[in-house]
Amino acid sequence: MNGLHAPLGFSGSDQPSAEIFNRCIRCGLCLPTCPTYLETMTETSGPRGRISLVKAVAEGRLDLLADGFVAQMSECLDCRACETACPSGVAYGQLVETARTQIRRAQEPAESPGARRLRRLLLHTLFARLDLMRFAAAVLRLAQRTGLASLAGVLGLGDAAKLAPEIPARFFTAKGQRYDAFDAQGVAFLHVGCVMHVAFPQVHAATVRMLERARLSVVVPADQGCCGAIAVHAGDLDFGRALAKRNIEAFEKSGADVYVANAAGCGAALKEYTRYFAGDPEWGARAQRFSERVRDITEVLDAMELDPHIGRIDATVTYQEPCHLVHAQRVSGAPRRLLEKIPGLRLIEMSESAICCGSAGIYNLTEPEMAGRLRERKAANVRASGANIVATANPGCAMQVAAGLRATESQTEVKHVVELLDDAYRAYSAAVRRA
Ligand code: SF4
Ligand code: SF4
């Protein structure tokens, strides 16, 4: 900005709403919950400062593409801890996501062909085509097993290679499977997602078995796809809408009663499809009907009567709250109640369980320095808790926490809540077989 031109403001559709940013009374109660504020102790790196920046752009006092504004919209994790803390009900996530959409649209004409290709490869190709996601995962597995990390680097997966868990030989692909529960009380649609189905297929297998134990049959329709969260967090709301339509149609065709997600980030996006289609006369109503049926797996299991024949897990477990479960979906008690049902398991609380671990979609790629600081902070809190297992409910958190613990040579395992429950039931079955 040289002062000769009027600042570039928000324009067109998907603008941050004045109704939202004007609700901020600048009380600062959100500041101690914001991971980037805790790390930097800088006003502009916190929610209150970022809201002021959004307001300044909306009022024409700051350029949309000013370096400081673009940097702050990128540094924010969209973890939404500030929403949980806010007494005025500022829907902060909507502000940052629409601000990013505005920035991306304004930057697009000047984007280099290389940057555009990388963005399209990451967002439009890998997340729209899950067969390509499986191909990329297979390449990563090859690199992990042969030490050819450079091969992953060629595909732009160098950082992913460092953070990724060991990629298994078999994925859990949506192929139209159906699993019939004994004395079924309903039908659950299982969302397989993009990362979970290649990196943690065992979590899907455990989810199916747990739903069956809760007397829900399970369908896994092949026409579902990525939830769109990563695209929306990256400011590509239009692409997020295209992905949302595919899942809404797949659920409508399936005839299932409930749409179940076991990845907190996916569940939060799926529950917010109504917002993606605000003002759309056709898709608005369909999205609302869809989102009303979405549940996290821990909500479903917590609400159902489970088989009382459960085995022991003798372990000390701490629970890492995924931001998009605790802050976006406001689900916090259900995972803990489920863990407490496991005989032998001692649940302890770590410090800062609800502070983001730095995973946040593709944040490791876009903000590697802050992602690394938050990963170390989380690993230190886990170690200080003394737990030998960390339970969580989101693949991004699982990868990030495990990478943080690996870096400190910790032996602490990371597991999804549903894996621990399934382990306990399988321990009971194994004991019965031995007896
Ligand atoms: S979404 Fe998270 S990182 Fe962003 S301002 Fe709110 S608390 Fe801070
Ligand atoms: S808690 Fe809410 S009202 Fe208070 S400063 Fe933060 S966003 Fe604004």
mmCIF file with all atom_site columns, C-alpha atoms in Angstrom, residues 238-419:
data_model
loop_
_atom_site.group_PDB
_atom_site.id
_atom_site.type_symbol
_atom_site.label_atom_id
_atom_site.label_alt_id
_atom_site.label_comp_id
_atom_site.label_asym_id
_atom_site.label_entity_id
_atom_site.label_seq_id
_atom_site.pdbx_PDB_ins_code
_atom_site.Cartn_x
_atom_site.Cartn_y
_atom_site.Cartn_z
_atom_site.occupancy
_atom_site.B_iso_or_equiv
_atom_site.pdbx_formal_charge
_atom_site.auth_seq_id
_atom_site.auth_comp_id
_atom_site.auth_asym_id
_atom_site.auth_atom_id
_atom_site.pdbx_PDB_model_num
ATOM 1   C CA . ASP A 1 238 ? -16.740 -22.890 -3.504 1.00 0.00 ? 238 ASP A CA 1
ATOM 2   C CA . PHE A 1 239 ? -14.878 -26.197 -3.660 1.00 0.00 ? 239 PHE A CA 1
ATOM 3   C CA . GLY A 1 240 ? -16.077 -27.039 -0.147 1.00 0.00 ? 240 GLY A CA 1
ATOM 4   C CA . ARG A 1 241 ? -19.656 -26.619 -1.369 1.00 0.00 ? 241 ARG A CA 1
ATOM 5   C CA . ALA A 1 242 ? -19.072 -28.979 -4.304 1.00 0.00 ? 242 ALA A CA 1
ATOM 6   C CA . LEU A 1 243 ? -17.742 -31.648 -1.905 1.00 0.00 ? 243 LEU A CA 1
ATOM 7   C CA . ALA A 1 244 ? -20.642 -31.067 0.493  1.00 0.00 ? 244 ALA A CA 1
ATOM 8   C CA . LYS A 1 245 ? -23.224 -31.670 -2.246 1.00 0.00 ? 245 LYS A CA 1
ATOM 9   C CA . ARG A 1 246 ? -21.718 -35.089 -2.969 1.00 0.00 ? 246 ARG A CA 1
ATOM 10  C CA . ASN A 1 247 ? -22.078 -36.193 0.681  1.00 0.00 ? 247 ASN A CA 1
ATOM 11  C CA . ILE A 1 248 ? -25.595 -34.806 1.040  1.00 0.00 ? 248 ILE A CA 1
ATOM 12  C CA . GLU A 1 249 ? -26.706 -36.732 -2.060 1.00 0.00 ? 249 GLU A CA 1
ATOM 13  C CA . ALA A 1 250 ? -24.980 -39.937 -0.906 1.00 0.00 ? 250 ALA A CA 1
ATOM 14  C CA . PHE A 1 251 ? -26.721 -39.765 2.488  1.00 0.00 ? 251 PHE A CA 1
ATOM 15  C CA . GLU A 1 252 ? -30.133 -39.037 0.941  1.00 0.00 ? 252 GLU A CA 1
ATOM 16  C CA . LYS A 1 253 ? -29.768 -42.076 -1.339 1.00 0.00 ? 253 LYS A CA 1
ATOM 17  C CA . SER A 1 254 ? -28.534 -44.365 1.446  1.00 0.00 ? 254 SER A CA 1
ATOM 18  C CA . GLY A 1 255 ? -31.734 -44.264 3.527  1.00 0.00 ? 255 GLY A CA 1
ATOM 19  C CA . ALA A 1 256 ? -29.582 -44.368 6.719  1.00 0.00 ? 256 ALA A CA 1
ATOM 20  C CA . ASP A 1 257 ? -30.853 -42.845 9.964  1.00 0.00 ? 257 ASP A CA 1
ATOM 21  C CA . VAL A 1 258 ? -27.670 -41.196 11.164 1.00 0.00 ? 258 VAL A CA 1
ATOM 22  C CA . TYR A 1 259 ? -24.457 -39.969 9.457  1.00 0.00 ? 259 TYR A CA 1
ATOM 23  C CA . VAL A 1 260 ? -21.513 -40.961 11.663 1.00 0.00 ? 260 VAL A CA 1
ATOM 24  C CA . ALA A 1 261 ? -18.079 -39.330 11.597 1.00 0.00 ? 261 ALA A CA 1
ATOM 25  C CA . ASN A 1 262 ? -15.126 -40.558 13.659 1.00 0.00 ? 262 ASN A CA 1
ATOM 26  C CA . ALA A 1 263 ? -12.866 -37.643 12.657 1.00 0.00 ? 263 ALA A CA 1
ATOM 27  C CA . ALA A 1 264 ? -13.692 -34.488 14.628 1.00 0.00 ? 264 ALA A CA 1
ATOM 28  C CA . GLY A 1 265 ? -12.650 -32.165 11.797 1.00 0.00 ? 265 GLY A CA 1
ATOM 29  C CA . CYS A 1 266 ? -14.961 -33.934 9.354  1.00 0.00 ? 266 CYS A CA 1
ATOM 30  C CA . GLY A 1 267 ? -17.846 -34.035 11.840 1.00 0.00 ? 267 GLY A CA 1
ATOM 31  C CA . ALA A 1 268 ? -17.601 -30.297 12.481 1.00 0.00 ? 268 ALA A CA 1
ATOM 32  C CA . ALA A 1 269 ? -17.698 -29.513 8.751  1.00 0.00 ? 269 ALA A CA 1
ATOM 33  C CA . LEU A 1 270 ? -20.544 -31.946 8.084  1.00 0.00 ? 270 LEU A CA 1
ATOM 34  C CA . LYS A 1 271 ? -22.606 -30.396 10.896 1.00 0.00 ? 271 LYS A CA 1
ATOM 35  C CA . GLU A 1 272 ? -22.063 -26.944 9.395  1.00 0.00 ? 272 GLU A CA 1
ATOM 36  C CA . TYR A 1 273 ? -23.142 -27.601 5.802  1.00 0.00 ? 273 TYR A CA 1
ATOM 37  C CA . THR A 1 274 ? -26.224 -25.460 6.506  1.00 0.00 ? 274 THR A CA 1
ATOM 38  C CA . ARG A 1 275 ? -23.915 -22.462 6.790  1.00 0.00 ? 275 ARG A CA 1
ATOM 39  C CA . TYR A 1 276 ? -22.212 -23.257 3.474  1.00 0.00 ? 276 TYR A CA 1
ATOM 40  C CA . PHE A 1 277 ? -25.573 -22.984 1.699  1.00 0.00 ? 277 PHE A CA 1
ATOM 41  C CA . ALA A 1 278 ? -27.145 -20.049 3.592  1.00 0.00 ? 278 ALA A CA 1
ATOM 42  C CA . GLY A 1 279 ? -29.553 -18.296 1.211  1.00 0.00 ? 279 GLY A CA 1
ATOM 43  C CA . ASP A 1 280 ? -29.589 -21.156 -1.320 1.00 0.00 ? 280 ASP A CA 1
ATOM 44  C CA . PRO A 1 281 ? -33.265 -22.128 -1.729 1.00 0.00 ? 281 PRO A CA 1
ATOM 45  C CA . GLU A 1 282 ? -32.628 -25.749 -2.770 1.00 0.00 ? 282 GLU A CA 1
ATOM 46  C CA . TRP A 1 283 ? -29.393 -26.778 -1.098 1.00 0.00 ? 283 TRP A CA 1
ATOM 47  C CA . GLY A 1 284 ? -30.021 -24.772 2.085  1.00 0.00 ? 284 GLY A CA 1
ATOM 48  C CA . ALA A 1 285 ? -32.940 -27.019 3.101  1.00 0.00 ? 285 ALA A CA 1
ATOM 49  C CA . ARG A 1 286 ? -31.197 -30.233 2.019  1.00 0.00 ? 286 ARG A CA 1
ATOM 50  C CA . ALA A 1 287 ? -28.046 -29.251 3.904  1.00 0.00 ? 287 ALA A CA 1
ATOM 51  C CA . GLN A 1 288 ? -30.058 -28.525 7.034  1.00 0.00 ? 288 GLN A CA 1
ATOM 52  C CA . ARG A 1 289 ? -31.804 -31.923 6.932  1.00 0.00 ? 289 ARG A CA 1
ATOM 53  C CA . PHE A 1 290 ? -28.409 -33.559 6.403  1.00 0.00 ? 290 PHE A CA 1
ATOM 54  C CA . SER A 1 291 ? -26.522 -31.703 9.146  1.00 0.00 ? 291 SER A CA 1
ATOM 55  C CA . GLU A 1 292 ? -29.236 -32.457 11.696 1.00 0.00 ? 292 GLU A CA 1
ATOM 56  C CA . ARG A 1 293 ? -28.446 -36.169 11.248 1.00 0.00 ? 293 ARG A CA 1
ATOM 57  C CA . VAL A 1 294 ? -24.656 -35.911 11.671 1.00 0.00 ? 294 VAL A CA 1
ATOM 58  C CA . ARG A 1 295 ? -23.133 -37.248 14.882 1.00 0.00 ? 295 ARG A CA 1
ATOM 59  C CA . ASP A 1 296 ? -19.634 -37.905 16.127 1.00 0.00 ? 296 ASP A CA 1
ATOM 60  C CA . ILE A 1 297 ? -19.090 -41.592 16.933 1.00 0.00 ? 297 ILE A CA 1
ATOM 61  C CA . THR A 1 298 ? -18.587 -40.753 20.627 1.00 0.00 ? 298 THR A CA 1
ATOM 62  C CA . GLU A 1 299 ? -21.997 -39.034 20.749 1.00 0.00 ? 299 GLU A CA 1
ATOM 63  C CA . VAL A 1 300 ? -23.667 -42.086 19.187 1.00 0.00 ? 300 VAL A CA 1
ATOM 64  C CA . LEU A 1 301 ? -22.026 -44.623 21.493 1.00 0.00 ? 301 LEU A CA 1
ATOM 65  C CA . ASP A 1 302 ? -22.596 -42.435 24.552 1.00 0.00 ? 302 ASP A CA 1
ATOM 66  C CA . ALA A 1 303 ? -26.315 -42.276 23.758 1.00 0.00 ? 303 ALA A CA 1
ATOM 67  C CA . MET A 1 304 ? -26.753 -46.001 23.045 1.00 0.00 ? 304 MET A CA 1
ATOM 68  C CA . GLU A 1 305 ? -26.881 -48.933 25.391 1.00 0.00 ? 305 GLU A CA 1
ATOM 69  C CA . LEU A 1 306 ? -23.646 -50.863 24.980 1.00 0.00 ? 306 LEU A CA 1
ATOM 70  C CA . ASP A 1 307 ? -23.034 -54.553 25.514 1.00 0.00 ? 307 ASP A CA 1
ATOM 71  C CA . PRO A 1 308 ? -22.074 -54.951 29.212 1.00 0.00 ? 308 PRO A CA 1
ATOM 72  C CA . HIS A 1 309 ? -19.489 -57.675 28.400 1.00 0.00 ? 309 HIS A CA 1
ATOM 73  C CA . ILE A 1 310 ? -16.389 -55.511 28.288 1.00 0.00 ? 310 ILE A CA 1
ATOM 74  C CA . GLY A 1 311 ? -12.795 -56.511 29.120 1.00 0.00 ? 311 GLY A CA 1
ATOM 75  C CA . ARG A 1 312 ? -10.031 -54.686 30.985 1.00 0.00 ? 312 ARG A CA 1
ATOM 76  C CA . ILE A 1 313 ? -7.367  -52.302 29.786 1.00 0.00 ? 313 ILE A CA 1
ATOM 77  C CA . ASP A 1 314 ? -4.824  -51.698 32.515 1.00 0.00 ? 314 ASP A CA 1
ATOM 78  C CA . ALA A 1 315 ? -3.439  -48.326 31.441 1.00 0.00 ? 315 ALA A CA 1
ATOM 79  C CA . THR A 1 316 ? -3.238  -44.697 32.441 1.00 0.00 ? 316 THR A CA 1
ATOM 80  C CA . VAL A 1 317 ? -4.927  -42.668 29.731 1.00 0.00 ? 317 VAL A CA 1
ATOM 81  C CA . THR A 1 318 ? -5.169  -38.948 29.107 1.00 0.00 ? 318 THR A CA 1
ATOM 82  C CA . TYR A 1 319 ? -7.603  -37.413 26.651 1.00 0.00 ? 319 TYR A CA 1
ATOM 83  C CA . GLN A 1 320 ? -6.480  -34.861 24.040 1.00 0.00 ? 320 GLN A CA 1
ATOM 84  C CA . GLU A 1 321 ? -9.532  -32.786 23.050 1.00 0.00 ? 321 GLU A CA 1
ATOM 85  C CA . PRO A 1 322 ? -9.679  -32.293 19.265 1.00 0.00 ? 322 PRO A CA 1
ATOM 86  C CA . CYS A 1 323 ? -10.561 -28.608 18.722 1.00 0.00 ? 323 CYS A CA 1
ATOM 87  C CA . HIS A 1 324 ? -13.241 -29.486 16.224 1.00 0.00 ? 324 HIS A CA 1
ATOM 88  C CA . LEU A 1 325 ? -14.914 -31.798 18.726 1.00 0.00 ? 325 LEU A CA 1
ATOM 89  C CA . VAL A 1 326 ? -14.733 -29.647 21.861 1.00 0.00 ? 326 VAL A CA 1
ATOM 90  C CA . HIS A 1 327 ? -14.962 -26.145 20.370 1.00 0.00 ? 327 HIS A CA 1
ATOM 91  C CA . ALA A 1 328 ? -16.781 -26.583 17.051 1.00 0.00 ? 328 ALA A CA 1
ATOM 92  C CA . GLN A 1 329 ? -19.130 -29.432 18.045 1.00 0.00 ? 329 GLN A CA 1
ATOM 93  C CA . ARG A 1 330 ? -19.118 -28.770 21.822 1.00 0.00 ? 330 ARG A CA 1
ATOM 94  C CA . VAL A 1 331 ? -18.660 -32.485 22.539 1.00 0.00 ? 331 VAL A CA 1
ATOM 95  C CA . SER A 1 332 ? -16.415 -32.971 25.538 1.00 0.00 ? 332 SER A CA 1
ATOM 96  C CA . GLY A 1 333 ? -18.128 -35.247 28.078 1.00 0.00 ? 333 GLY A CA 1
ATOM 97  C CA . ALA A 1 334 ? -19.038 -38.170 25.778 1.00 0.00 ? 334 ALA A CA 1
ATOM 98  C CA . PRO A 1 335 ? -15.461 -39.338 25.001 1.00 0.00 ? 335 PRO A CA 1
ATOM 99  C CA . ARG A 1 336 ? -14.514 -39.195 28.685 1.00 0.00 ? 336 ARG A CA 1
ATOM 100 C CA . ARG A 1 337 ? -17.666 -41.081 29.772 1.00 0.00 ? 337 ARG A CA 1
ATOM 101 C CA . LEU A 1 338 ? -16.902 -43.798 27.220 1.00 0.00 ? 338 LEU A CA 1
ATOM 102 C CA . LEU A 1 339 ? -13.295 -44.138 28.404 1.00 0.00 ? 339 LEU A CA 1
ATOM 103 C CA . GLU A 1 340 ? -14.480 -44.359 32.001 1.00 0.00 ? 340 GLU A CA 1
ATOM 104 C CA . LYS A 1 341 ? -16.595 -47.407 31.068 1.00 0.00 ? 341 LYS A CA 1
ATOM 105 C CA . ILE A 1 342 ? -13.449 -49.452 30.431 1.00 0.00 ? 342 ILE A CA 1
ATOM 106 C CA . PRO A 1 343 ? -12.510 -51.520 33.510 1.00 0.00 ? 343 PRO A CA 1
ATOM 107 C CA . GLY A 1 344 ? -8.891  -51.011 34.598 1.00 0.00 ? 344 GLY A CA 1
ATOM 108 C CA . LEU A 1 345 ? -8.452  -47.788 32.623 1.00 0.00 ? 345 LEU A CA 1
ATOM 109 C CA . ARG A 1 346 ? -7.380  -44.814 34.746 1.00 0.00 ? 346 ARG A CA 1
ATOM 110 C CA . LEU A 1 347 ? -8.363  -41.530 33.078 1.00 0.00 ? 347 LEU A CA 1
ATOM 111 C CA . ILE A 1 348 ? -6.249  -38.534 34.067 1.00 0.00 ? 348 ILE A CA 1
ATOM 112 C CA . GLU A 1 349 ? -6.397  -34.956 32.786 1.00 0.00 ? 349 GLU A CA 1
ATOM 113 C CA . MET A 1 350 ? -3.393  -33.306 31.170 1.00 0.00 ? 350 MET A CA 1
ATOM 114 C CA . SER A 1 351 ? -2.789  -29.552 31.212 1.00 0.00 ? 351 SER A CA 1
ATOM 115 C CA . GLU A 1 352 ? -4.149  -27.661 28.209 1.00 0.00 ? 352 GLU A CA 1
ATOM 116 C CA . SER A 1 353 ? -6.085  -30.624 26.825 1.00 0.00 ? 353 SER A CA 1
ATOM 117 C CA . ALA A 1 354 ? -8.310  -28.228 24.826 1.00 0.00 ? 354 ALA A CA 1
ATOM 118 C CA . ILE A 1 355 ? -5.448  -26.117 23.417 1.00 0.00 ? 355 ILE A CA 1
ATOM 119 C CA . CYS A 1 356 ? -4.764  -26.948 19.752 1.00 0.00 ? 356 CYS A CA 1
ATOM 120 C CA . CYS A 1 357 ? -1.847  -29.316 19.043 1.00 0.00 ? 357 CYS A CA 1
ATOM 121 C CA . GLY A 1 358 ? -0.993  -27.385 15.853 1.00 0.00 ? 358 GLY A CA 1
ATOM 122 C CA . SER A 1 359 ? -2.367  -29.896 13.372 1.00 0.00 ? 359 SER A CA 1
ATOM 123 C CA . ALA A 1 360 ? -5.342  -27.900 11.981 1.00 0.00 ? 360 ALA A CA 1
ATOM 124 C CA . GLY A 1 361 ? -5.766  -29.305 8.475  1.00 0.00 ? 361 GLY A CA 1
ATOM 125 C CA . ILE A 1 362 ? -2.783  -28.311 6.327  1.00 0.00 ? 362 ILE A CA 1
ATOM 126 C CA . TYR A 1 363 ? -1.356  -25.932 8.976  1.00 0.00 ? 363 TYR A CA 1
ATOM 127 C CA . ASN A 1 364 ? 1.854   -27.998 9.142  1.00 0.00 ? 364 ASN A CA 1
ATOM 128 C CA . LEU A 1 365 ? 2.438   -27.079 5.497  1.00 0.00 ? 365 LEU A CA 1
ATOM 129 C CA . THR A 1 366 ? 1.311   -23.444 5.649  1.00 0.00 ? 366 THR A CA 1
ATOM 130 C CA . GLU A 1 367 ? 2.677   -22.467 9.108  1.00 0.00 ? 367 GLU A CA 1
ATOM 131 C CA . PRO A 1 368 ? 5.377   -25.038 9.907  1.00 0.00 ? 368 PRO A CA 1
ATOM 132 C CA . GLU A 1 369 ? 7.137   -22.956 12.569 1.00 0.00 ? 369 GLU A CA 1
ATOM 133 C CA . MET A 1 370 ? 4.042   -22.328 14.724 1.00 0.00 ? 370 MET A CA 1
ATOM 134 C CA . ALA A 1 371 ? 2.814   -25.888 14.082 1.00 0.00 ? 371 ALA A CA 1
ATOM 135 C CA . GLY A 1 372 ? 6.143   -27.169 15.445 1.00 0.00 ? 372 GLY A CA 1
ATOM 136 C CA . ARG A 1 373 ? 5.958   -24.988 18.561 1.00 0.00 ? 373 ARG A CA 1
ATOM 137 C CA . LEU A 1 374 ? 2.437   -26.164 19.350 1.00 0.00 ? 374 LEU A CA 1
ATOM 138 C CA . ARG A 1 375 ? 3.380   -29.804 18.690 1.00 0.00 ? 375 ARG A CA 1
ATOM 139 C CA . GLU A 1 376 ? 6.235   -29.548 21.206 1.00 0.00 ? 376 GLU A CA 1
ATOM 140 C CA . ARG A 1 377 ? 3.974   -27.809 23.730 1.00 0.00 ? 377 ARG A CA 1
ATOM 141 C CA . LYS A 1 378 ? 1.401   -30.602 23.437 1.00 0.00 ? 378 LYS A CA 1
ATOM 142 C CA . ALA A 1 379 ? 4.020   -33.372 23.690 1.00 0.00 ? 379 ALA A CA 1
ATOM 143 C CA . ALA A 1 380 ? 5.419   -31.736 26.853 1.00 0.00 ? 380 ALA A CA 1
ATOM 144 C CA . ASN A 1 381 ? 1.942   -31.632 28.422 1.00 0.00 ? 381 ASN A CA 1
ATOM 145 C CA . VAL A 1 382 ? 1.319   -35.287 27.557 1.00 0.00 ? 382 VAL A CA 1
ATOM 146 C CA . ARG A 1 383 ? 4.648   -36.322 29.059 1.00 0.00 ? 383 ARG A CA 1
ATOM 147 C CA . ALA A 1 384 ? 4.007   -34.289 32.209 1.00 0.00 ? 384 ALA A CA 1
ATOM 148 C CA . SER A 1 385 ? 0.681   -36.095 32.685 1.00 0.00 ? 385 SER A CA 1
ATOM 149 C CA . GLY A 1 386 ? 2.450   -39.453 33.097 1.00 0.00 ? 386 GLY A CA 1
ATOM 150 C CA . ALA A 1 387 ? -0.094  -41.232 30.863 1.00 0.00 ? 387 ALA A CA 1
ATOM 151 C CA . ASN A 1 388 ? 1.013   -44.217 28.828 1.00 0.00 ? 388 ASN A CA 1
ATOM 152 C CA . ILE A 1 389 ? -1.785  -43.780 26.261 1.00 0.00 ? 389 ILE A CA 1
ATOM 153 C CA . VAL A 1 390 ? -3.200  -40.571 24.750 1.00 0.00 ? 390 VAL A CA 1
ATOM 154 C CA . ALA A 1 391 ? -6.781  -40.954 23.548 1.00 0.00 ? 391 ALA A CA 1
ATOM 155 C CA . THR A 1 392 ? -8.074  -38.604 20.891 1.00 0.00 ? 392 THR A CA 1
ATOM 156 C CA . ALA A 1 393 ? -10.786 -38.509 18.228 1.00 0.00 ? 393 ALA A CA 1
ATOM 157 C CA . ASN A 1 394 ? -9.296  -36.935 15.114 1.00 0.00 ? 394 ASN A CA 1
ATOM 158 C CA . PRO A 1 395 ? -6.647  -38.208 12.661 1.00 0.00 ? 395 PRO A CA 1
ATOM 159 C CA . GLY A 1 396 ? -4.851  -34.837 12.431 1.00 0.00 ? 396 GLY A CA 1
ATOM 160 C CA . CYS A 1 397 ? -4.419  -34.708 16.226 1.00 0.00 ? 397 CYS A CA 1
ATOM 161 C CA . ALA A 1 398 ? -3.318  -38.349 16.305 1.00 0.00 ? 398 ALA A CA 1
ATOM 162 C CA . MET A 1 399 ? -0.583  -37.696 13.728 1.00 0.00 ? 399 MET A CA 1
ATOM 163 C CA . GLN A 1 400 ? 0.562   -34.460 15.309 1.00 0.00 ? 400 GLN A CA 1
ATOM 164 C CA . VAL A 1 401 ? 0.672   -35.734 18.901 1.00 0.00 ? 401 VAL A CA 1
ATOM 165 C CA . ALA A 1 402 ? 2.390   -38.966 17.834 1.00 0.00 ? 402 ALA A CA 1
ATOM 166 C CA . ALA A 1 403 ? 5.000   -36.981 15.866 1.00 0.00 ? 403 ALA A CA 1
ATOM 167 C CA . GLY A 1 404 ? 5.600   -34.733 18.898 1.00 0.00 ? 404 GLY A CA 1
ATOM 168 C CA . LEU A 1 405 ? 6.023   -37.758 21.159 1.00 0.00 ? 405 LEU A CA 1
ATOM 169 C CA . ARG A 1 406 ? 8.290   -39.555 18.665 1.00 0.00 ? 406 ARG A CA 1
ATOM 170 C CA . ALA A 1 407 ? 10.581  -36.524 18.624 1.00 0.00 ? 407 ALA A CA 1
ATOM 171 C CA . THR A 1 408 ? 11.061  -36.903 22.395 1.00 0.00 ? 408 THR A CA 1
ATOM 172 C CA . GLU A 1 409 ? 11.489  -40.681 22.148 1.00 0.00 ? 409 GLU A CA 1
ATOM 173 C CA . SER A 1 410 ? 8.444   -41.143 24.341 1.00 0.00 ? 410 SER A CA 1
ATOM 174 C CA . GLN A 1 411 ? 6.869   -44.629 24.439 1.00 0.00 ? 411 GLN A CA 1
ATOM 175 C CA . THR A 1 412 ? 3.370   -43.185 24.973 1.00 0.00 ? 412 THR A CA 1
ATOM 176 C CA . GLU A 1 413 ? 0.878   -44.551 22.441 1.00 0.00 ? 413 GLU A CA 1
ATOM 177 C CA . VAL A 1 414 ? -1.807  -42.506 20.676 1.00 0.00 ? 414 VAL A CA 1
ATOM 178 C CA . LYS A 1 415 ? -5.193  -44.134 20.065 1.00 0.00 ? 415 LYS A CA 1
ATOM 179 C CA . HIS A 1 416 ? -8.680  -43.126 19.012 1.00 0.00 ? 416 HIS A CA 1
ATOM 180 C CA . VAL A 1 417 ? -11.299 -43.423 21.790 1.00 0.00 ? 417 VAL A CA 1
ATOM 181 C CA . VAL A 1 418 ? -13.194 -45.955 19.682 1.00 0.00 ? 418 VAL A CA 1
ATOM 182 C CA . GLU A 1 419 ? -10.076 -48.126 19.270 1.00 0.00 ? 419 GLU A CA 1
#
